[in-house]
mmCIF file of C-alpha atoms in Angstrom:
data_model
loop_
_atom_site.group_PDB
_atom_site.id
_atom_site.type_symbol
_atom_site.label_atom_id
_atom_site.label_comp_id
_atom_site.label_asym_id
_atom_site.label_seq_id
_atom_site.Cartn_x
_atom_site.Cartn_y
_atom_site.Cartn_z
ATOM 1 C CA MET A 48 12.256 106.120 139.826
ATOM 2 C CA LEU A 49 14.119 108.888 141.607
ATOM 3 C CA ALA A 50 13.535 112.399 140.274
ATOM 4 C CA LEU A 51 15.320 115.472 141.552
ATOM 5 C CA GLY A 52 14.043 118.289 139.356
ATOM 6 C CA PRO A 53 15.606 117.908 135.891
ATOM 7 C CA VAL A 54 17.623 114.803 136.866
ATOM 8 C CA SER A 55 16.042 111.373 137.095
ATOM 9 C CA VAL A 56 17.275 107.813 137.603
ATOM 10 C CA GLN A 57 15.218 104.742 136.841
ATOM 11 C CA GLY A 58 15.981 101.047 136.952
ATOM 12 C CA GLU A 59 14.332 97.680 136.750
ATOM 13 C CA HIS A 60 15.265 94.050 137.432
ATOM 14 C CA VAL A 61 13.398 91.100 135.935
ATOM 15 C CA THR A 62 13.701 87.383 136.680
ATOM 16 C CA ALA A 63 12.021 84.733 134.538
ATOM 17 C CA TRP A 64 11.595 81.209 135.869
ATOM 18 C CA VAL A 65 10.958 78.706 133.077
ATOM 19 C CA ASP A 66 8.915 75.592 133.875
ATOM 20 C CA SER A 67 10.974 72.994 131.998
ATOM 21 C CA PRO A 68 12.046 70.039 134.153
ATOM 22 C CA THR A 69 14.012 68.513 131.238
ATOM 23 C CA LEU A 70 16.213 71.639 131.199
ATOM 24 C CA GLY A 71 16.467 71.954 134.983
ATOM 25 C CA ASN A 72 13.801 74.707 135.311
ATOM 26 C CA PRO A 73 16.161 77.495 134.225
ATOM 27 C CA ARG A 74 16.089 81.022 135.583
ATOM 28 C CA PHE A 75 17.001 84.034 133.456
ATOM 29 C CA THR A 76 17.647 87.614 134.599
ATOM 30 C CA GLY A 77 17.832 91.077 133.127
ATOM 31 C CA TRP A 78 18.187 94.598 134.465
ATOM 32 C CA TYR A 79 18.857 98.170 133.426
ATOM 33 C CA ILE A 80 19.555 101.563 134.936
ATOM 34 C CA THR A 81 18.907 104.833 133.117
ATOM 35 C CA GLY A 82 19.872 108.377 134.016
ATOM 36 C CA ASN A 83 18.349 111.474 132.398
ATOM 37 C CA TRP A 84 19.186 115.172 132.699
ATOM 38 C CA ILE A 85 16.934 117.773 131.080
ATOM 39 C CA LEU A 86 19.241 120.690 130.386
ATOM 40 C CA THR A 87 16.543 123.401 130.471
ATOM 41 C CA GLY A 88 15.486 122.487 134.017
ATOM 42 C CA ASP A 89 12.181 120.934 132.946
ATOM 43 C CA HIS A 90 11.274 117.665 134.626
ATOM 44 C CA ARG A 91 9.708 114.303 133.862
ATOM 45 C CA PRO A 92 6.606 113.948 136.062
ATOM 46 C CA TYR A 93 5.894 110.598 137.685
ATOM 47 C CA ASP A 94 2.280 109.445 137.599
ATOM 48 C CA ARG A 95 1.561 107.338 140.704
ATOM 49 C CA ASN A 96 -1.838 106.284 139.337
ATOM 50 C CA VAL A 97 -0.304 104.355 136.433
ATOM 51 C CA GLY A 98 3.140 103.717 137.934
ATOM 52 C CA TYR A 99 5.461 105.266 135.344
ATOM 53 C CA ALA A 100 7.124 108.510 134.316
ATOM 54 C CA ARG A 101 5.231 110.722 131.901
ATOM 55 C CA ARG A 102 6.722 112.537 128.940
ATOM 56 C CA VAL A 103 8.623 115.781 129.281
ATOM 57 C CA VAL A 104 6.501 118.897 128.751
ATOM 58 C CA PRO A 105 8.907 121.669 127.693
ATOM 59 C CA HIS A 106 8.243 125.148 129.024
ATOM 60 C CA SER A 107 10.551 126.907 126.561
ATOM 61 C CA ARG A 108 9.457 127.679 123.017
ATOM 62 C CA TRP A 109 12.731 126.041 121.913
ATOM 63 C CA GLY A 110 11.863 122.732 123.541
ATOM 64 C CA ALA A 111 13.849 120.746 126.090
ATOM 65 C CA PRO A 112 17.133 118.936 125.338
ATOM 66 C CA GLU A 113 17.731 115.821 127.429
ATOM 67 C CA LEU A 114 20.930 113.813 127.990
ATOM 68 C CA VAL A 115 20.405 110.068 128.478
ATOM 69 C CA LEU A 116 22.780 107.404 129.842
ATOM 70 C CA ARG A 117 21.790 103.743 130.146
ATOM 71 C CA TYR A 118 23.321 100.365 130.996
ATOM 72 C CA SER A 119 21.495 97.063 130.537
ATOM 73 C CA ASP A 120 22.374 93.402 131.090
ATOM 74 C CA VAL A 121 20.437 90.274 130.057
ATOM 75 C CA ASP A 122 21.695 86.850 131.144
ATOM 76 C CA LEU A 123 20.091 83.853 129.427
ATOM 77 C CA ARG A 124 22.463 81.212 130.812
ATOM 78 C CA ASP A 125 21.468 78.661 133.431
ATOM 79 C CA GLU A 126 22.405 74.999 133.876
ATOM 80 C CA LEU A 127 21.536 73.237 130.591
ATOM 81 C CA VAL A 128 20.585 76.389 128.654
ATOM 82 C CA ASP A 129 23.172 78.703 127.107
ATOM 83 C CA GLY A 130 21.261 81.572 125.552
ATOM 84 C CA GLY A 131 24.220 83.882 126.126
ATOM 85 C CA ARG A 132 24.707 87.174 127.887
ATOM 86 C CA PHE A 133 23.910 90.553 126.322
ATOM 87 C CA ARG A 134 25.232 93.828 127.750
ATOM 88 C CA ARG A 135 24.722 97.293 126.337
ATOM 89 C CA THR A 136 25.629 100.895 127.126
ATOM 90 C CA ASP A 137 23.885 103.884 125.556
ATOM 91 C CA LEU A 138 24.659 107.585 125.460
ATOM 92 C CA GLY A 139 22.151 109.838 123.781
ATOM 93 C CA MET A 140 20.490 113.174 123.359
ATOM 94 C CA ASN A 141 16.739 113.717 123.052
ATOM 95 C CA TRP A 142 15.084 116.950 122.044
ATOM 96 C CA TRP A 143 11.515 117.359 123.239
ATOM 97 C CA ALA A 144 10.313 119.890 120.652
ATOM 98 C CA THR A 145 6.794 119.921 122.140
ATOM 99 C CA GLN A 146 4.912 117.711 124.591
ATOM 100 C CA ARG A 147 4.071 115.398 121.662
ATOM 101 C CA TRP A 148 7.172 115.517 119.383
ATOM 102 C CA LYS A 149 10.584 114.146 120.313
ATOM 103 C CA ALA A 150 13.751 113.603 118.270
ATOM 104 C CA GLY A 151 16.727 111.617 119.499
ATOM 105 C CA LEU A 152 20.188 110.449 118.561
ATOM 106 C CA HIS A 153 21.761 107.630 120.612
ATOM 107 C CA TRP A 154 25.099 105.814 120.360
ATOM 108 C CA GLY A 155 25.364 102.350 121.885
ATOM 109 C CA HIS A 156 28.045 99.752 122.506
ATOM 110 C CA VAL A 157 27.028 96.080 122.715
ATOM 111 C CA TRP A 158 28.779 92.972 124.079
ATOM 112 C CA LEU A 159 27.458 89.479 123.347
ATOM 113 C CA ASP A 160 28.887 86.301 124.916
ATOM 114 C CA ARG A 161 27.540 82.939 123.761
ATOM 115 C CA PHE A 162 28.922 79.409 123.281
ATOM 116 C CA GLY A 163 32.370 80.561 124.402
ATOM 117 C CA GLN A 164 32.556 83.275 121.747
ATOM 118 C CA THR A 165 32.392 87.007 122.353
ATOM 119 C CA GLY A 166 31.550 89.869 120.063
ATOM 120 C CA GLN A 167 31.214 93.625 120.257
ATOM 121 C CA THR A 168 29.577 96.208 118.050
ATOM 122 C CA ASP A 169 28.515 99.834 118.047
ATOM 123 C CA THR A 170 25.065 101.105 117.173
ATOM 124 C CA LEU A 171 23.615 104.461 116.193
ATOM 125 C CA LEU A 172 19.904 105.095 116.597
ATOM 126 C CA ALA A 173 18.105 108.121 115.195
ATOM 127 C CA ARG A 174 14.455 108.578 116.086
ATOM 128 C CA ILE A 175 11.628 111.019 115.428
ATOM 129 C CA GLN A 176 8.664 110.193 117.623
ATOM 130 C CA TRP A 177 5.121 111.427 118.027
ATOM 131 C CA VAL A 178 3.796 110.655 121.505
ATOM 132 C CA TYR A 179 0.018 110.285 121.564
#
């Protein structure tokens, strides 16, 4: 994670090796990159003891609005296995009302390729979350 005050960027790459000699021991991959900007100047602290970013603690009585942009890609194709490829973009807005309550609205666009067919769809996610 890279954090520069109210702006942060985080990404992850995962590879899964499957022990299946009959299928050629396939390997699958996935990754994402996320960018966040907290408009009030608050920041997302990184806790080195546990290895992840903590929640936003707003300093304004009106909370902290946060813009979020994300791209992810999962590829489940290898040799004899065709699990397809899944790609997704997300654009959203979170509102950290307090250090424990967050509301968000996110729009996403999804591409799925499998068995020579492709499809696309849009998603809308609304969330109210209590963070313990």
